[in-house]
Amino acid sequence: MFDCKVCYNMIMKQIDAAVVQKELVKLITGCLTTPDKAVTLALKHIVSDSSLERTAAALIVENNEIAESKRMYCCQDTGQALFFVTIGDEVCCKGLNSAINAAVENAYKNARKSVADPLTRKNTGDNTPAIIEYTLTHGDGLEITYLAKGAGSENMSRLYMLTPADGENGIIDSVVDAVVRGGKNACPPLVVGVGIGGVTETACMLSKRALLRPVGVNSERADVAALEKEILNRINALGIGVAALGGSLTALAVNIETAPTHIGMLPVAVNLQCHSLRHGSVKF
């Protein structure tokens, strides 16, 4: 008789959830104590007419270097743990969700407990559950990307439901508006993630995925890259500056991700990220 279970085990790549958990603990710990190096480098070599902005940038650089050298958290808000999981259709990892949450509980053991019920505000006590987004792809690969999302910047994020007639000018104005409204409270200099298209939740998740792109790397689409550069120039012309002390470096990057959308819609989500940009990936 044909044994489906035997066939399934033969063709599926098996990944041990315990191995995943162990690697994620190392990933999370490393990210929380080592801010994005491109951010630190940009602040180290800032060119500004404002002495306050230069001083603030130097203090952030010093903070980041101390955190990395002493394996300490670069920010007391170690954020809510977000995971973007890309898993192949030839992969089986039994207990993956549990492994991810166990890794968070372990890695955040000495961190501030920042996750609570939205209504009772009762703290979960271990920074779980994590927020996990799954993407199914072809093949036998498993890649997990982690992003620590602090409340200060997340609170300043916005969703704009534009009409197609608003076009690119509407997109630009919306992103700039989000920074005008919340940029000072989001610990600039910022990385601005923008999601355009899909439906509401698509745009919001794309805006977070946009934060994962390396600082200084524009979209592969020429029209999107041009839009990123124009919006970045508009934002830095606002004069908010590092630590909102006034200056020319309000944002380090504007990253845009897009998805096809309905002919009658133009959703635009803007997700602001503070200078403590903490993310990383691991492949299995």
PDB file of C-alpha atoms in Angstrom:
ATOM      1  CA  MET A   1       0.000   0.000   0.000  1.00  0.00           C
ATOM      2  CA  PHE A   2       1.227   3.546  -0.803  1.00  0.00           C
ATOM      3  CA  ASP A   3       2.397   5.270   2.366  1.00  0.00           C
ATOM      4  CA  CYS A   4       1.789   9.019   2.044  1.00  0.00           C
ATOM      5  CA  LYS A   5       3.672   9.739   5.258  1.00  0.00           C
ATOM      6  CA  VAL A   6       6.805   7.963   4.019  1.00  0.00           C
ATOM      7  CA  CYS A   7       6.610   9.813   0.685  1.00  0.00           C
ATOM      8  CA  TYR A   8       6.089  13.133   2.492  1.00  0.00           C
ATOM      9  CA  ASN A   9       9.155  12.593   4.667  1.00  0.00           C
ATOM     10  CA  MET A  10      11.251  11.621   1.657  1.00  0.00           C
ATOM     11  CA  ILE A  11      10.558  14.766  -0.369  1.00  0.00           C
ATOM     12  CA  MET A  12      10.300  17.343   2.407  1.00  0.00           C
ATOM     13  CA  LYS A  13      13.399  18.920   3.914  1.00  0.00           C
ATOM     14  CA  GLN A  14      13.172  18.558   7.687  1.00  0.00           C
ATOM     15  CA  ILE A  15      14.457  21.451   9.814  1.00  0.00           C
ATOM     16  CA  ASP A  16      14.798  20.973  13.549  1.00  0.00           C
ATOM     17  CA  ALA A  17      12.834  23.632  15.442  1.00  0.00           C
ATOM     18  CA  ALA A  18      15.365  23.441  18.279  1.00  0.00           C
ATOM     19  CA  VAL A  19      18.103  24.533  15.878  1.00  0.00           C
ATOM     20  CA  VAL A  20      15.919  27.396  14.689  1.00  0.00           C
ATOM     21  CA  GLN A  21      15.302  28.498  18.272  1.00  0.00           C
ATOM     22  CA  LYS A  22      19.006  28.468  19.132  1.00  0.00           C
ATOM     23  CA  GLU A  23      19.978  30.507  16.069  1.00  0.00           C
ATOM     24  CA  LEU A  24      17.200  33.033  16.635  1.00  0.00           C
ATOM     25  CA  VAL A  25      18.336  33.668  20.204  1.00  0.00           C
ATOM     26  CA  LYS A  26      21.775  34.593  18.848  1.00  0.00           C
ATOM     27  CA  LEU A  27      20.239  36.727  16.092  1.00  0.00           C
ATOM     28  CA  ILE A  28      17.954  38.676  18.423  1.00  0.00           C
ATOM     29  CA  THR A  29      20.668  39.250  21.027  1.00  0.00           C
ATOM     30  CA  GLY A  30      23.083  40.471  18.383  1.00  0.00           C
ATOM     31  CA  CYS A  31      20.577  42.853  16.811  1.00  0.00           C
ATOM     32  CA  LEU A  32      19.531  44.417  20.114  1.00  0.00           C
ATOM     33  CA  THR A  33      23.119  45.200  21.053  1.00  0.00           C
ATOM     34  CA  THR A  34      24.449  46.119  17.600  1.00  0.00           C
ATOM     35  CA  PRO A  35      22.552  48.898  15.796  1.00  0.00           C
ATOM     36  CA  ASP A  36      22.649  49.054  12.021  1.00  0.00           C
ATOM     37  CA  LYS A  37      26.236  49.928  11.098  1.00  0.00           C
ATOM     38  CA  ALA A  38      25.148  52.096   8.165  1.00  0.00           C
ATOM     39  CA  VAL A  39      23.220  54.322  10.572  1.00  0.00           C
ATOM     40  CA  THR A  40      26.207  54.718  12.897  1.00  0.00           C
ATOM     41  CA  LEU A  41      28.506  55.421   9.963  1.00  0.00           C
ATOM     42  CA  ALA A  42      26.195  58.085   8.532  1.00  0.00           C
ATOM     43  CA  LEU A  43      25.986  59.821  11.894  1.00  0.00           C
ATOM     44  CA  LYS A  44      29.740  59.608  12.393  1.00  0.00           C
ATOM     45  CA  HIS A  45      30.345  61.443   9.119  1.00  0.00           C
ATOM     46  CA  ILE A  46      27.445  63.880   9.292  1.00  0.00           C
ATOM     47  CA  VAL A  47      27.857  67.204   7.492  1.00  0.00           C
ATOM     48  CA  SER A  48      25.735  69.845   9.180  1.00  0.00           C
ATOM     49  CA  ASP A  49      25.714  73.579   9.801  1.00  0.00           C
ATOM     50  CA  SER A  50      24.088  72.977  13.178  1.00  0.00           C
ATOM     51  CA  SER A  51      26.423  72.407  16.125  1.00  0.00           C
ATOM     52  CA  LEU A  52      23.518  70.946  18.116  1.00  0.00           C
ATOM     53  CA  GLU A  53      22.841  68.424  15.380  1.00  0.00           C
ATOM     54  CA  ARG A  54      26.509  67.451  15.163  1.00  0.00           C
ATOM     55  CA  THR A  55      26.676  67.048  18.951  1.00  0.00           C
ATOM     56  CA  ALA A  56      23.519  64.902  19.018  1.00  0.00           C
ATOM     57  CA  ALA A  57      24.870  62.729  16.216  1.00  0.00           C
ATOM     58  CA  ALA A  58      28.140  62.228  18.091  1.00  0.00           C
ATOM     59  CA  LEU A  59      26.281  61.185  21.233  1.00  0.00           C
ATOM     60  CA  ILE A  60      24.251  58.596  19.321  1.00  0.00           C
ATOM     61  CA  VAL A  61      27.450  57.227  17.770  1.00  0.00           C
ATOM     62  CA  GLU A  62      29.053  57.007  21.228  1.00  0.00           C
ATOM     63  CA  ASN A  63      25.964  55.239  22.600  1.00  0.00           C
ATOM     64  CA  ASN A  64      25.986  52.706  19.761  1.00  0.00           C
ATOM     65  CA  GLU A  65      29.673  51.981  20.107  1.00  0.00           C
ATOM     66  CA  ILE A  66      29.390  51.474  23.867  1.00  0.00           C
ATOM     67  CA  ALA A  67      26.390  49.187  23.396  1.00  0.00           C
ATOM     68  CA  GLU A  68      28.237  47.051  20.869  1.00  0.00           C
ATOM     69  CA  SER A  69      31.492  46.856  22.829  1.00  0.00           C
ATOM     70  CA  LYS A  70      29.800  46.010  26.138  1.00  0.00           C
ATOM     71  CA  ARG A  71      27.019  43.870  24.635  1.00  0.00           C
ATOM     72  CA  MET A  72      24.390  46.179  26.121  1.00  0.00           C
ATOM     73  CA  TYR A  73      21.080  47.297  24.638  1.00  0.00           C
ATOM     74  CA  CYS A  74      21.481  50.346  22.419  1.00  0.00           C
ATOM     75  CA  CYS A  75      17.991  51.505  23.471  1.00  0.00           C
ATOM     76  CA  GLN A  76      15.943  50.699  26.565  1.00  0.00           C
ATOM     77  CA  ASP A  77      12.935  50.077  24.318  1.00  0.00           C
ATOM     78  CA  THR A  78      13.915  46.709  22.903  1.00  0.00           C
ATOM     79  CA  GLY A  79      10.710  46.756  20.935  1.00  0.00           C
ATOM     80  CA  GLN A  80       8.062  44.277  19.956  1.00  0.00           C
ATOM     81  CA  ALA A  81       9.555  41.314  18.115  1.00  0.00           C
ATOM     82  CA  LEU A  82       8.516  41.042  14.480  1.00  0.00           C
ATOM     83  CA  PHE A  83       9.480  38.135  12.254  1.00  0.00           C
ATOM     84  CA  PHE A  84       9.218  37.789   8.499  1.00  0.00           C
ATOM     85  CA  VAL A  85       9.394  34.099   7.670  1.00  0.00           C
ATOM     86  CA  THR A  86       9.953  32.946   4.100  1.00  0.00           C
ATOM     87  CA  ILE A  87       9.509  29.196   3.891  1.00  0.00           C
ATOM     88  CA  GLY A  88       9.787  26.908   0.877  1.00  0.00           C
ATOM     89  CA  ASP A  89       7.061  24.505  -0.105  1.00  0.00           C
ATOM     90  CA  GLU A  90       9.549  21.640   0.263  1.00  0.00           C
ATOM     91  CA  VAL A  91      10.331  22.447   3.909  1.00  0.00           C
ATOM     92  CA  CYS A  92       8.864  21.041   7.092  1.00  0.00           C
ATOM     93  CA  CYS A  93       9.690  22.568  10.473  1.00  0.00           C
ATOM     94  CA  LYS A  94       7.371  21.122  13.083  1.00  0.00           C
ATOM     95  CA  GLY A  95       6.819  23.549  15.943  1.00  0.00           C
ATOM     96  CA  LEU A  96       8.215  26.597  14.144  1.00  0.00           C
ATOM     97  CA  ASN A  97       5.839  29.088  15.783  1.00  0.00           C
ATOM     98  CA  SER A  98       6.641  27.750  19.234  1.00  0.00           C
ATOM     99  CA  ALA A  99      10.380  27.868  18.484  1.00  0.00           C
ATOM    100  CA  ILE A 100      10.180  31.524  17.452  1.00  0.00           C
ATOM    101  CA  ASN A 101       8.295  32.524  20.588  1.00  0.00           C
ATOM    102  CA  ALA A 102      10.626  30.479  22.794  1.00  0.00           C
ATOM    103  CA  ALA A 103      13.576  32.286  21.219  1.00  0.00           C
ATOM    104  CA  VAL A 104      11.990  35.643  22.016  1.00  0.00           C
ATOM    105  CA  GLU A 105      11.317  34.623  25.614  1.00  0.00           C
ATOM    106  CA  ASN A 106      14.929  33.492  26.003  1.00  0.00           C
ATOM    107  CA  ALA A 107      16.618  36.402  24.198  1.00  0.00           C
ATOM    108  CA  TYR A 108      14.455  39.029  25.933  1.00  0.00           C
ATOM    109  CA  LYS A 109      14.948  37.535  29.397  1.00  0.00           C
ATOM    110  CA  ASN A 110      16.925  40.552  30.635  1.00  0.00           C
ATOM    111  CA  ALA A 111      15.128  43.111  28.478  1.00  0.00           C
ATOM    112  CA  ARG A 112      12.243  45.359  29.388  1.00  0.00           C
ATOM    113  CA  LYS A 113       8.920  43.534  29.303  1.00  0.00           C
ATOM    114  CA  SER A 114       6.984  45.537  26.735  1.00  0.00           C
ATOM    115  CA  VAL A 115       4.095  43.367  25.498  1.00  0.00           C
ATOM    116  CA  ALA A 116       0.653  43.692  27.062  1.00  0.00           C
ATOM    117  CA  ASP A 117      -3.002  42.927  26.394  1.00  0.00           C
ATOM    118  CA  PRO A 118      -4.458  45.872  24.447  1.00  0.00           C
ATOM    119  CA  LEU A 119      -7.506  46.236  26.706  1.00  0.00           C
ATOM    120  CA  THR A 120      -6.551  45.093  30.206  1.00  0.00           C
ATOM    121  CA  ARG A 121      -2.926  46.233  29.705  1.00  0.00           C
ATOM    122  CA  LYS A 122      -1.825  43.135  31.613  1.00  0.00           C
ATOM    123  CA  ASN A 123       1.783  42.404  30.676  1.00  0.00           C
ATOM    124  CA  THR A 124       2.491  38.988  29.170  1.00  0.00           C
ATOM    125  CA  GLY A 125       5.712  38.962  31.195  1.00  0.00           C
ATOM    126  CA  ASP A 126       8.074  37.592  28.550  1.00  0.00           C
ATOM    127  CA  ASN A 127       7.654  39.786  25.438  1.00  0.00           C
ATOM    128  CA  THR A 128       5.660  37.111  23.643  1.00  0.00           C
ATOM    129  CA  PRO A 129       3.765  36.484  21.499  1.00  0.00           C
ATOM    130  CA  ALA A 130       5.900  37.632  18.626  1.00  0.00           C
ATOM    131  CA  ILE A 131       4.306  39.018  15.487  1.00  0.00           C
ATOM    132  CA  ILE A 132       5.021  36.578  12.665  1.00  0.00           C
ATOM    133  CA  GLU A 133       4.335  37.022   8.948  1.00  0.00           C
ATOM    134  CA  TYR A 134       4.703  33.993   6.718  1.00  0.00           C
ATOM    135  CA  THR A 135       5.467  33.977   3.004  1.00  0.00           C
ATOM    136  CA  LEU A 136       5.352  30.674   1.143  1.00  0.00           C
ATOM    137  CA  THR A 137       7.775  30.261  -1.722  1.00  0.00           C
ATOM    138  CA  HIS A 138       9.120  27.466  -3.902  1.00  0.00           C
ATOM    139  CA  GLY A 139      12.072  25.353  -2.816  1.00  0.00           C
ATOM    140  CA  ASP A 140      13.648  23.951   0.321  1.00  0.00           C
ATOM    141  CA  GLY A 141      14.821  27.155   1.998  1.00  0.00           C
ATOM    142  CA  LEU A 142      13.830  28.790   5.261  1.00  0.00           C
ATOM    143  CA  GLU A 143      14.791  32.386   5.992  1.00  0.00           C
ATOM    144  CA  ILE A 144      13.724  34.302   9.086  1.00  0.00           C
ATOM    145  CA  THR A 145      14.178  38.064   9.398  1.00  0.00           C
ATOM    146  CA  TYR A 146      13.819  39.797  12.746  1.00  0.00           C
ATOM    147  CA  LEU A 147      12.907  43.425  13.380  1.00  0.00           C
ATOM    148  CA  ALA A 148      12.673  45.088  16.795  1.00  0.00           C
ATOM    149  CA  LYS A 149       9.935  47.716  16.595  1.00  0.00           C
ATOM    150  CA  GLY A 150       9.867  50.272  19.384  1.00  0.00           C
ATOM    151  CA  ALA A 151       6.666  52.098  20.343  1.00  0.00           C
ATOM    152  CA  GLY A 152       8.044  55.604  19.981  1.00  0.00           C
ATOM    153  CA  SER A 153       8.443  55.337  16.235  1.00  0.00           C
ATOM    154  CA  GLU A 154       5.608  52.865  15.623  1.00  0.00           C
ATOM    155  CA  ASN A 155       3.117  55.259  17.239  1.00  0.00           C
ATOM    156  CA  MET A 156       3.960  57.850  14.601  1.00  0.00           C
ATOM    157  CA  SER A 157       3.097  55.600  11.644  1.00  0.00           C
ATOM    158  CA  ARG A 158       0.140  56.384   9.401  1.00  0.00           C
ATOM    159  CA  LEU A 159      -2.139  54.947   6.731  1.00  0.00           C
ATOM    160  CA  TYR A 160      -3.485  57.104   3.910  1.00  0.00           C
ATOM    161  CA  MET A 161      -6.270  55.862   1.666  1.00  0.00           C
ATOM    162  CA  LEU A 162      -5.708  57.946  -1.455  1.00  0.00           C
ATOM    163  CA  THR A 163      -7.565  57.883  -4.743  1.00  0.00           C
ATOM    164  CA  PRO A 164      -5.786  57.006  -7.991  1.00  0.00           C
ATOM    165  CA  ALA A 165      -6.255  60.634  -9.049  1.00  0.00           C
ATOM    166  CA  ASP A 166      -3.969  61.731  -6.189  1.00  0.00           C
ATOM    167  CA  GLY A 167      -1.089  60.074  -8.040  1.00  0.00           C
ATOM    168  CA  GLU A 168       2.587  60.530  -7.188  1.00  0.00           C
ATOM    169  CA  ASN A 169       2.072  64.009  -5.766  1.00  0.00           C
ATOM    170  CA  GLY A 170      -0.440  62.588  -3.320  1.00  0.00           C
ATOM    171  CA  ILE A 171       2.010  59.871  -2.301  1.00  0.00           C
ATOM    172  CA  ILE A 172       4.812  62.387  -1.742  1.00  0.00           C
ATOM    173  CA  ASP A 173       2.588  64.748   0.233  1.00  0.00           C
ATOM    174  CA  SER A 174       1.312  61.889   2.410  1.00  0.00           C
ATOM    175  CA  VAL A 175       4.783  60.634   3.350  1.00  0.00           C
ATOM    176  CA  VAL A 176       6.015  64.142   4.113  1.00  0.00           C
ATOM    177  CA  ASP A 177       2.843  64.783   6.137  1.00  0.00           C
ATOM    178  CA  ALA A 178       3.530  61.697   8.255  1.00  0.00           C
ATOM    179  CA  VAL A 179       7.017  62.992   9.060  1.00  0.00           C
ATOM    180  CA  VAL A 180       5.751  66.507   9.776  1.00  0.00           C
ATOM    181  CA  ARG A 181       3.159  65.119  12.183  1.00  0.00           C
ATOM    182  CA  GLY A 182       5.280  62.550  13.947  1.00  0.00           C
ATOM    183  CA  GLY A 183       8.923  62.813  12.929  1.00  0.00           C
ATOM    184  CA  LYS A 184      10.013  64.794  15.977  1.00  0.00           C
ATOM    185  CA  ASN A 185       8.633  62.125  18.308  1.00  0.00           C
ATOM    186  CA  ALA A 186      10.098  59.157  16.433  1.00  0.00           C
ATOM    187  CA  CYS A 187      13.752  59.689  17.434  1.00  0.00           C
ATOM    188  CA  PRO A 188      15.252  61.024  14.197  1.00  0.00           C
ATOM    189  CA  PRO A 189      17.217  60.541  12.072  1.00  0.00           C
ATOM    190  CA  LEU A 190      14.637  58.186  10.657  1.00  0.00           C
ATOM    191  CA  VAL A 191      14.385  55.417   8.169  1.00  0.00           C
ATOM    192  CA  VAL A 192      11.034  55.914   6.474  1.00  0.00           C
ATOM    193  CA  GLY A 193       9.343  52.767   5.243  1.00  0.00           C
ATOM    194  CA  VAL A 194       6.572  53.260   2.693  1.00  0.00           C
ATOM    195  CA  GLY A 195       4.131  50.631   1.444  1.00  0.00           C
ATOM    196  CA  ILE A 196       2.096  51.442  -1.640  1.00  0.00           C
ATOM    197  CA  GLY A 197      -0.671  49.250  -3.024  1.00  0.00           C
ATOM    198  CA  GLY A 198      -2.541  46.105  -2.153  1.00  0.00           C
ATOM    199  CA  VAL A 199      -5.245  46.628   0.462  1.00  0.00           C
ATOM    200  CA  THR A 200      -4.873  48.296   3.840  1.00  0.00           C
ATOM    201  CA  GLU A 201      -2.997  45.501   5.601  1.00  0.00           C
ATOM    202  CA  THR A 202      -0.826  44.877   2.524  1.00  0.00           C
ATOM    203  CA  ALA A 203       0.368  48.472   2.472  1.00  0.00           C
ATOM    204  CA  CYS A 204       1.066  48.446   6.217  1.00  0.00           C
ATOM    205  CA  MET A 205       3.119  45.263   6.098  1.00  0.00           C
ATOM    206  CA  LEU A 206       4.994  46.456   3.007  1.00  0.00           C
ATOM    207  CA  SER A 207       5.946  49.624   4.879  1.00  0.00           C
ATOM    208  CA  LYS A 208       7.566  47.462   7.564  1.00  0.00           C
ATOM    209  CA  ARG A 209       9.273  45.223   5.033  1.00  0.00           C
ATOM    210  CA  ALA A 210      10.709  48.385   3.475  1.00  0.00           C
ATOM    211  CA  LEU A 211      12.624  49.024   6.713  1.00  0.00           C
ATOM    212  CA  LEU A 212      14.593  45.823   6.156  1.00  0.00           C
ATOM    213  CA  ARG A 213      16.305  47.099   3.022  1.00  0.00           C
ATOM    214  CA  PRO A 214      19.887  48.280   3.672  1.00  0.00           C
ATOM    215  CA  VAL A 215      20.231  52.015   4.260  1.00  0.00           C
ATOM    216  CA  GLY A 216      21.477  53.701   1.098  1.00  0.00           C
ATOM    217  CA  VAL A 217      20.123  51.065  -1.294  1.00  0.00           C
ATOM    218  CA  ASN A 218      17.321  52.356  -3.508  1.00  0.00           C
ATOM    219  CA  SER A 219      14.606  50.333  -5.175  1.00  0.00           C
ATOM    220  CA  GLU A 220      15.504  48.331  -8.264  1.00  0.00           C
ATOM    221  CA  ARG A 221      12.574  49.990 -10.037  1.00  0.00           C
ATOM    222  CA  ALA A 222      13.782  53.255 -11.577  1.00  0.00           C
ATOM    223  CA  ASP A 223      10.487  55.081 -11.027  1.00  0.00           C
ATOM    224  CA  VAL A 224      10.283  53.972  -7.399  1.00  0.00           C
ATOM    225  CA  ALA A 225      13.938  54.878  -6.778  1.00  0.00           C
ATOM    226  CA  ALA A 226      13.291  58.364  -8.176  1.00  0.00           C
ATOM    227  CA  LEU A 227      10.303  58.710  -5.853  1.00  0.00           C
ATOM    228  CA  GLU A 228      12.407  57.620  -2.862  1.00  0.00           C
ATOM    229  CA  LYS A 229      15.045  60.251  -3.611  1.00  0.00           C
ATOM    230  CA  GLU A 230      12.504  63.026  -4.100  1.00  0.00           C
ATOM    231  CA  ILE A 231      10.699  62.244  -0.848  1.00  0.00           C
ATOM    232  CA  LEU A 232      14.005  62.010   1.057  1.00  0.00           C
ATOM    233  CA  ASN A 233      14.999  65.462  -0.172  1.00  0.00           C
ATOM    234  CA  ARG A 234      11.604  66.867   0.826  1.00  0.00           C
ATOM    235  CA  ILE A 235      11.849  65.345   4.302  1.00  0.00           C
ATOM    236  CA  ASN A 236      15.380  66.584   4.950  1.00  0.00           C
ATOM    237  CA  ALA A 237      14.337  70.055   3.838  1.00  0.00           C
ATOM    238  CA  LEU A 238      11.918  70.162   6.784  1.00  0.00           C
ATOM    239  CA  GLY A 239      14.802  71.016   9.118  1.00  0.00           C
ATOM    240  CA  ILE A 240      13.775  68.676  11.952  1.00  0.00           C
ATOM    241  CA  GLY A 241      17.282  67.240  12.214  1.00  0.00           C
ATOM    242  CA  VAL A 242      18.960  64.701  14.476  1.00  0.00           C
ATOM    243  CA  ALA A 243      17.095  64.327  17.805  1.00  0.00           C
ATOM    244  CA  ALA A 244      14.675  66.994  16.484  1.00  0.00           C
ATOM    245  CA  LEU A 245      17.200  69.700  17.421  1.00  0.00           C
ATOM    246  CA  GLY A 246      17.070  71.288  13.995  1.00  0.00           C
ATOM    247  CA  GLY A 247      19.290  70.449  11.060  1.00  0.00           C
ATOM    248  CA  SER A 248      19.601  68.761   7.714  1.00  0.00           C
ATOM    249  CA  LEU A 249      19.462  65.057   8.626  1.00  0.00           C
ATOM    250  CA  THR A 250      15.880  64.202   9.491  1.00  0.00           C
ATOM    251  CA  ALA A 251      15.870  60.943   7.520  1.00  0.00           C
ATOM    252  CA  LEU A 252      18.661  58.602   6.484  1.00  0.00           C
ATOM    253  CA  ALA A 253      16.588  56.815   3.874  1.00  0.00           C
ATOM    254  CA  VAL A 254      13.154  56.482   2.325  1.00  0.00           C
ATOM    255  CA  ASN A 255      12.460  52.905   1.249  1.00  0.00           C
ATOM    256  CA  ILE A 256       9.371  52.117  -0.802  1.00  0.00           C
ATOM    257  CA  GLU A 257       7.832  48.711  -1.488  1.00  0.00           C
ATOM    258  CA  THR A 258       4.864  48.275  -3.814  1.00  0.00           C
ATOM    259  CA  ALA A 259       2.153  45.760  -4.655  1.00  0.00           C
ATOM    260  CA  PRO A 260      -0.610  45.720  -7.295  1.00  0.00           C
ATOM    261  CA  THR A 261      -3.822  47.304  -6.066  1.00  0.00           C
ATOM    262  CA  HIS A 262      -7.451  47.739  -7.102  1.00  0.00           C
ATOM    263  CA  ILE A 263      -8.161  50.232  -9.889  1.00  0.00           C
ATOM    264  CA  GLY A 264     -10.179  52.344  -7.455  1.00  0.00           C
ATOM    265  CA  MET A 265      -7.618  52.498  -4.635  1.00  0.00           C
ATOM    266  CA  LEU A 266      -4.230  53.893  -3.743  1.00  0.00           C
ATOM    267  CA  PRO A 267      -3.363  52.872  -0.164  1.00  0.00           C
ATOM    268  CA  VAL A 268      -0.153  54.389   1.222  1.00  0.00           C
ATOM    269  CA  ALA A 269       1.267  53.298   4.584  1.00  0.00           C
ATOM    270  CA  VAL A 270       4.134  55.153   6.232  1.00  0.00           C
ATOM    271  CA  ASN A 271       6.116  53.388   8.952  1.00  0.00           C
ATOM    272  CA  LEU A 272       8.680  55.513  10.742  1.00  0.00           C
ATOM    273  CA  GLN A 273      11.735  53.836  12.250  1.00  0.00           C
ATOM    274  CA  CYS A 274      13.978  55.514  14.780  1.00  0.00           C
ATOM    275  CA  HIS A 275      17.750  55.600  14.446  1.00  0.00           C
ATOM    276  CA  SER A 276      17.956  52.419  16.556  1.00  0.00           C
ATOM    277  CA  LEU A 277      17.427  50.271  13.501  1.00  0.00           C
ATOM    278  CA  ARG A 278      17.765  46.698  14.743  1.00  0.00           C
ATOM    279  CA  HIS A 279      17.160  43.871  12.321  1.00  0.00           C
ATOM    280  CA  GLY A 280      18.849  40.844  10.846  1.00  0.00           C
ATOM    281  CA  SER A 281      18.260  37.553   9.057  1.00  0.00           C
ATOM    282  CA  VAL A 282      19.232  33.927   9.363  1.00  0.00           C
ATOM    283  CA  LYS A 283      18.899  31.182   6.757  1.00  0.00           C
ATOM    284  CA  PHE A 284      18.493  27.462   7.328  1.00  0.00           C
TER     285      PHE A 284
END
